[in-house]
Short mmCIF file of C-alpha atoms and ligand atoms in Angstrom, two decimals:
data_model
loop_
_atom_site.label_atom_id
_atom_site.label_comp_id
_atom_site.label_asym_id
_atom_site.label_seq_id
_atom_site.Cartn_x
_atom_site.Cartn_y
_atom_site.Cartn_z
CA UNK A 1 80.98 -57.53 28.07
CA UNK A 2 81.70 -57.38 32.13
CA UNK A 3 83.74 -59.89 33.03
CA UNK A 4 81.66 -63.42 34.58
CA UNK A 5 81.89 -63.38 38.52
CA UNK A 6 80.59 -67.42 38.28
CA UNK A 7 80.62 -70.31 36.52
CA UNK A 8 78.44 -70.28 32.83
CA UNK A 9 75.67 -72.02 34.97
CA UNK A 10 75.29 -69.38 37.56
CA UNK A 11 75.57 -66.55 34.71
CA UNK A 12 72.88 -68.36 32.40
CA UNK A 13 70.64 -68.86 35.64
CA UNK A 14 71.15 -64.69 36.11
CA UNK A 15 70.75 -64.21 32.19
CA UNK A 16 67.31 -66.08 32.52
CA UNK A 17 66.34 -64.54 35.64
CA UNK A 18 67.09 -61.07 34.09
CA UNK A 19 64.28 -61.63 31.00
CA UNK A 20 61.64 -61.31 33.93
CA UNK A 21 59.77 -58.73 33.92
CA UNK A 22 60.54 -56.53 36.50
CA UNK A 23 64.15 -57.76 37.04
CA UNK A 24 66.83 -55.84 35.61
CA UNK A 25 70.47 -57.48 35.27
CA UNK A 26 70.99 -56.01 39.15
CA UNK A 27 67.78 -57.74 40.59
CA UNK A 28 68.46 -60.90 38.90
CA UNK A 29 72.13 -61.21 40.33
CA UNK A 30 70.24 -60.74 43.62
CA UNK A 31 67.52 -63.07 43.30
CA UNK A 32 69.90 -65.60 41.61
CA UNK A 33 72.11 -65.39 44.58
CA UNK A 34 69.14 -65.66 47.17
CA UNK A 35 67.87 -68.85 45.36
CA UNK A 36 71.47 -70.13 45.49
CA UNK A 37 72.00 -69.53 49.30
CA UNK A 38 68.70 -70.94 49.73
CA UNK A 39 68.97 -73.81 47.53
CA UNK A 40 66.93 -76.63 49.72
CA UNK A 41 64.03 -74.35 50.73
CA UNK A 42 63.71 -72.47 47.69
CA UNK A 43 65.62 -73.35 44.41
CA UNK A 44 64.65 -76.86 44.46
CA UNK A 45 60.87 -76.63 44.88
CA UNK A 46 61.09 -73.73 42.85
CA UNK A 47 62.73 -76.10 40.28
CA UNK A 48 60.33 -78.63 40.83
CA UNK A 49 57.10 -76.14 40.56
CA UNK A 50 58.33 -75.00 37.48
CA UNK A 51 58.76 -78.26 35.77
CA UNK A 52 55.24 -79.57 37.13
CA UNK A 53 53.60 -75.98 35.81
CA UNK A 54 55.28 -76.31 32.35
CA UNK A 55 53.51 -80.03 32.13
CA UNK A 56 50.56 -79.15 33.21
CA UNK A 57 49.78 -75.69 32.09
CA UNK A 58 46.97 -75.07 29.51
CA UNK A 59 44.96 -72.19 27.45
CA UNK A 60 41.46 -72.56 28.22
CA UNK A 61 39.63 -73.28 25.13
CA UNK A 62 36.43 -71.06 25.90
CA UNK A 63 38.17 -67.83 27.61
CA UNK A 64 41.84 -68.00 26.81
CA UNK A 65 42.77 -68.08 30.42
CA UNK A 66 45.92 -70.14 31.58
CA UNK A 67 45.02 -72.88 34.09
CA UNK A 68 46.19 -76.41 34.70
CA UNK A 69 42.81 -77.64 33.57
CA UNK A 70 40.81 -77.03 30.24
CA UNK A 71 37.83 -75.31 30.28
CA UNK A 72 39.68 -73.25 33.18
CA UNK A 73 38.67 -73.13 36.93
CA UNK A 74 36.53 -69.75 36.28
CA UNK A 75 34.56 -71.01 33.28
CA UNK A 76 33.95 -74.16 35.42
CA UNK A 77 32.80 -72.39 38.36
CA UNK A 78 29.07 -72.76 38.59
CA UNK A 79 28.70 -69.39 41.41
CA UNK A 80 29.49 -67.04 38.69
CA UNK A 81 27.10 -65.18 36.47
CA UNK A 82 27.23 -66.66 33.38
CA UNK A 83 25.26 -63.68 32.04
CA UNK A 84 27.95 -61.61 31.91
CA UNK A 85 31.46 -61.69 30.09
CA UNK A 86 34.82 -59.28 31.00
CA UNK A 87 36.77 -58.82 27.87
CA UNK A 88 40.39 -58.02 28.92
CA UNK A 89 43.29 -58.09 26.65
CA UNK A 90 45.79 -60.33 28.43
CA UNK A 91 45.50 -62.47 31.15
CA UNK A 92 47.38 -60.63 33.71
CA UNK A 93 44.31 -58.30 33.60
CA UNK A 94 42.01 -61.38 34.15
CA UNK A 95 44.11 -62.26 37.26
CA UNK A 96 44.04 -58.55 38.55
CA UNK A 97 40.55 -57.99 38.16
CA UNK A 98 40.23 -61.59 40.18
CA UNK A 99 42.72 -60.20 42.91
CA UNK A 100 40.14 -57.32 43.62
CA UNK A 101 37.32 -59.39 43.55
CA UNK A 102 35.93 -56.62 41.33
CA UNK A 103 33.01 -58.79 39.32
CA UNK A 104 31.94 -62.77 39.70
CA UNK A 105 31.30 -63.03 35.66
CA UNK A 106 33.41 -64.93 33.19
CA UNK A 107 36.25 -63.80 31.07
CA UNK A 108 37.55 -63.75 27.40
CA UNK A 109 40.90 -62.97 27.31
CA UNK A 110 41.85 -61.32 23.49
CA UNK A 111 45.56 -62.04 23.42
CA UNK A 112 46.47 -58.31 23.00
CA UNK A 113 44.68 -55.14 21.26
CA UNK A 114 44.19 -54.04 17.56
CA UNK A 115 46.92 -52.05 16.78
CA UNK A 116 47.84 -51.24 13.13
CA UNK A 117 51.47 -49.73 13.73
CA UNK A 118 52.04 -53.04 15.43
CA UNK A 119 50.43 -55.02 12.53
CA UNK A 120 47.86 -56.43 15.20
CA UNK A 121 44.81 -56.88 13.27
CA UNK A 122 41.28 -58.53 14.41
CA UNK A 123 42.49 -62.15 13.27
CA UNK A 124 45.41 -62.15 15.82
CA UNK A 125 43.08 -61.91 18.51
CA UNK A 126 40.09 -64.28 19.88
CA UNK A 127 37.31 -61.57 18.85
CA UNK A 128 35.36 -64.38 16.50
CA UNK A 129 34.87 -66.69 19.44
CA UNK A 130 34.12 -63.64 21.73
CA UNK A 131 31.17 -62.66 19.45
CA UNK A 132 29.99 -66.20 19.19
CA UNK A 133 29.92 -66.50 22.78
CA UNK A 134 28.37 -63.21 23.01
CA UNK A 135 25.57 -64.93 20.89
CA UNK A 136 24.85 -67.72 23.12
CA UNK A 137 21.73 -67.91 25.46
CA UNK A 138 22.56 -66.82 29.04
CA UNK A 139 25.03 -63.97 28.29
CA UNK A 140 23.35 -60.35 28.88
CA UNK A 141 26.16 -58.37 29.07
CA UNK A 142 29.79 -57.83 27.66
CA UNK A 143 32.09 -55.80 29.72
CA UNK A 144 35.06 -54.03 27.70
CA UNK A 145 38.00 -53.85 30.40
CA UNK A 146 40.12 -52.71 28.17
CA UNK A 147 43.18 -50.27 28.65
CA UNK A 148 42.18 -46.68 28.17
CA UNK A 149 44.79 -46.16 25.58
CA UNK A 150 44.40 -45.58 21.87
CA UNK A 151 44.87 -49.52 20.99
CA UNK A 152 42.91 -50.65 23.68
CA UNK A 153 39.68 -48.08 22.69
CA UNK A 154 40.10 -48.85 19.41
CA UNK A 155 39.71 -52.39 20.21
CA UNK A 156 36.54 -51.49 22.12
CA UNK A 157 34.59 -49.69 19.33
CA UNK A 158 35.44 -52.29 17.03
CA UNK A 159 34.26 -54.94 19.15
CA UNK A 160 31.14 -52.77 20.10
CA UNK A 161 30.01 -52.90 16.32
CA UNK A 162 30.47 -56.55 16.00
CA UNK A 163 28.13 -56.97 19.04
CA UNK A 164 25.39 -54.59 17.24
CA UNK A 165 23.13 -57.31 16.29
CA UNK A 166 23.66 -59.82 19.39
CA UNK A 167 21.28 -59.45 22.18
CA UNK A 168 24.08 -57.99 24.72
CA UNK A 169 24.51 -54.75 26.77
CA UNK A 170 27.95 -53.84 25.79
CA UNK A 171 29.31 -51.57 28.37
CA UNK A 172 33.19 -50.52 29.29
CA UNK A 173 35.39 -49.33 32.43
CA UNK A 174 34.40 -45.92 33.97
CA UNK A 175 37.59 -43.69 33.03
CA UNK A 176 38.05 -41.28 36.04
CA UNK A 177 39.32 -39.90 39.37
CA UNK A 178 41.15 -43.10 40.67
CA UNK A 179 40.17 -43.79 44.60
CA UNK A 180 42.07 -41.55 46.75
CA UNK A 181 43.13 -39.77 43.69
CA UNK A 182 43.69 -35.64 44.24
CA UNK A 183 42.46 -33.85 41.29
CA UNK A 184 45.81 -31.64 41.00
CA UNK A 185 47.63 -34.54 39.99
CA UNK A 186 45.79 -35.99 37.51
CA UNK A 187 46.60 -35.64 33.91
CA UNK A 188 44.36 -33.81 31.27
CA UNK A 189 42.94 -36.87 29.62
CA UNK A 190 41.75 -38.57 33.02
CA UNK A 191 40.41 -34.89 34.17
CA UNK A 192 38.33 -34.70 30.91
CA UNK A 193 37.12 -37.92 30.67
CA UNK A 194 35.96 -37.77 34.38
CA UNK A 195 34.01 -34.87 33.94
CA UNK A 196 32.64 -36.15 30.85
CA UNK A 197 31.45 -39.43 32.43
CA UNK A 198 29.89 -37.37 35.79
CA UNK A 199 27.47 -39.30 37.40
CA UNK A 200 24.20 -38.22 39.27
CA UNK A 201 25.02 -37.73 42.87
ZN1 ZN B 1 38.18 -70.47 30.85
#
């Protein structure tokens, strides 16, 4: 155990910050110090924001998104195309697609991907609710925006099978050369997928 340089209250703050993704012990220390130095400007508002968020956060009963209203902002937005459901594994993926303004549809958050090795089966994900949503009237397309990993693709196949008798088009993300990408730097898997899914010029 390294010796503590500050009291237990500050050490606890550092330990909690170190549990955040992307923050190791060093950056957690730096973040804690920054918060302490800016306690009026940053720490107090952050503490208040955390408390309010804690009280108000809800999981959307329709799509599984995280919001402070239920159904969420996305599900209640009438400007969105209700005929499209974009299926993602995690809320982080939904937020990423939204940041990119990639598509103006609705979403469905599965809560993970099928992973027999980790003991994640269909009952652990919100697949049932997705299938029933896909049978609802305005839905015409289900886009499987899942990771290009074995688990992601296993999940995509599984869902596609279940949607066979639904009157929807099931599509998935293109796998290929990233925008700005140089062929020389791509791994074999990406290159092969890009060749296989070539489109008409
Ligand atoms: Zn929602």
